[in-house]
Amino acid sequence: NAGVTQTPKFQVLKTGQSMTLQCAQDMNHNSMYWYRQDPGMGLRLIYYSASEGTTDKGEVPNGYNVSRLNKREFSLRLESAAPSQTSVYFCASSENYGYTFGSGTRLTVV
Amino acid sequence: SQQGEEDPQALSIQEGENATMNCSYKTSINNLQWYRQNSGRGLVHLILIRSNEREKHSGRLRVTLDTSKKSSSLLITASRAADTASYFCATEGLSGNTPLVFGKGTRLSVIA
């Protein structure tokens, strides 16, 4: 099993550009999550989807949108990237207890 | 806002020694989980302890939970260089299906 797959692994954007981070899981999990990790800040929740067809805001949703395309896929979109969105982004999925994380997308906005 | 706070922020020990990391949290929880993150990688789930449990073991890991003090500890016995990583606690709130809230982590260095 691949688990949770994130693409791309690295990305550099210019301020104002848009992009979509892709996430797919093959474990038939109902819940999926997007976190960002900044130095000294731990992980902060951006958005989550408790089940297919539902999405909810987390702690830091401003500047982001999400789409739960189907049970497998949960994408994160930056409509107009800002330098403050420079971070490492992690997607995770879960069923009952314990999260499975992807390997992350390192995003730099210049 | 962060629910869990790990202590210490960084820990350096010799191979073979035990490593203890602590986590404090603020509100009542359903369960508390510990994760490991190797440099440049995603987090890996280590162990989960429910609010009605006081201690749990998994291999060289021992986790305790004190709900009256809102704290938990992770003990890694007989540490190895491969244990070098960041360790995070994460809490699940009492409401059903609430996302985990992560602490800022403890960076553990095990020196061979």
Coordinates of C-alpha atoms in Angstrom, one line a residue, chain B:
Chain B
S1 CA -3.8 27.6 19.4
Q2 CA -1.7 24.7 20.5
Q3 CA -3.3 22.2 22.9
G4 CA -0.2 20.3 23.8
E5 CA 3.2 21.6 25.0
E6 CA 6.1 19.3 25.0
D7 CA 9.0 19.6 27.4
P8 CA 11.9 19.8 26.9
Q9 CA 12.1 21.4 23.4
A10 CA 15.4 19.6 22.8
L11 CA 17.1 16.6 24.4
S12 CA 20.5 15.1 23.7
I13 CA 21.5 11.7 25.2
Q14 CA 24.0 9.0 24.7
E15 CA 23.0 5.7 23.0
G16 CA 21.7 3.2 25.6
E17 CA 20.3 5.9 27.9
N18 CA 16.6 6.4 28.5
A19 CA 14.8 9.5 27.0
T20 CA 11.8 11.0 28.7
M21 CA 9.6 13.6 27.0
N22 CA 6.6 15.3 28.6
C23 CA 3.4 16.8 27.2
S24 CA 1.0 19.1 29.0
Y25 CA -2.4 20.0 27.6
K26 CA -5.2 22.4 28.5
T27 CA -8.7 20.8 28.0
S28 CA -10.3 17.5 28.6
I29 CA -9.4 14.8 26.0
N30 CA -10.7 11.6 24.5
N31 CA -7.2 10.3 23.9
L32 CA -3.6 11.4 23.5
Q33 CA -1.2 10.2 20.8
W34 CA 2.5 10.4 20.2
Y35 CA 4.1 10.7 16.8
R36 CA 7.7 10.6 15.6
Q37 CA 9.0 12.7 12.7
N38 CA 12.4 12.0 11.1
S39 CA 14.1 15.0 9.4
G40 CA 12.3 15.9 6.2
R41 CA 9.7 13.2 6.5
G42 CA 6.0 12.9 7.5
L43 CA 4.9 12.0 11.0
V44 CA 4.5 8.4 12.1
H45 CA 2.0 7.3 14.7
L46 CA 3.7 5.6 17.7
I47 CA 1.1 5.0 20.4
L48 CA -2.3 6.1 21.6
I49 CA -3.5 6.2 25.2
R50 CA -7.2 6.7 26.0
S51 CA -8.3 9.0 28.8
N52 CA -9.3 6.1 31.0
E53 CA -5.8 4.5 30.8
R54 CA -2.9 5.4 32.9
E55 CA 0.0 3.6 31.3
K56 CA 0.7 1.8 28.0
H57 CA 3.7 0.0 26.5
S58 CA 4.8 -0.7 23.0
G59 CA 8.2 -2.3 22.6
R60 CA 10.7 0.2 24.0
L61 CA 8.1 2.9 24.4
R62 CA 6.2 3.6 27.6
V63 CA 3.5 6.2 27.8
T64 CA 1.8 7.5 30.9
L65 CA -1.2 9.7 31.2
D66 CA -2.3 11.8 34.2
T67 CA -5.7 13.4 33.4
S68 CA -5.8 15.2 36.8
K69 CA -2.6 17.0 35.9
K70 CA -3.4 17.1 32.2
S71 CA 0.0 15.7 31.3
S72 CA 1.6 12.7 29.6
S73 CA 5.1 11.4 29.3
L74 CA 6.8 9.3 26.7
L75 CA 9.7 7.2 27.8
I76 CA 12.1 5.6 25.2
T77 CA 14.3 2.9 26.9
A78 CA 17.7 1.9 25.7
S79 CA 17.8 4.6 23.1
R80 CA 19.5 4.0 19.7
A81 CA 20.9 6.5 17.2
A82 CA 17.9 5.6 14.9
D83 CA 15.6 7.1 17.6
T84 CA 17.0 10.6 16.7
A85 CA 13.9 12.5 15.6
S86 CA 11.3 15.0 16.7
Y87 CA 8.5 13.7 18.9
F88 CA 5.0 15.2 19.0
C89 CA 2.1 14.7 21.3
A90 CA -1.4 15.2 19.9
T91 CA -4.7 15.3 21.7
E92 CA -8.2 14.5 20.5
G93 CA -11.0 16.5 22.1
L94 CA -14.1 15.0 23.7
S95 CA -16.4 15.9 20.8
G96 CA -16.7 13.1 18.3
N97 CA -14.4 13.1 15.3
T98 CA -12.5 16.3 16.2
P99 CA -9.1 16.7 14.5
L100 CA -5.9 16.1 16.5
V101 CA -4.2 19.2 17.9
F102 CA -0.5 18.9 17.9
G103 CA 2.2 20.3 20.2
K104 CA 5.4 21.9 19.1
G105 CA 7.5 18.8 19.6
T106 CA 10.7 17.7 21.3
R107 CA 13.8 17.2 19.2
L108 CA 15.7 14.2 20.4
S109 CA 19.3 13.6 19.5
V110 CA 20.8 10.2 20.4
I111 CA 24.6 10.2 20.1
A112 CA 26.4 7.0 19.3

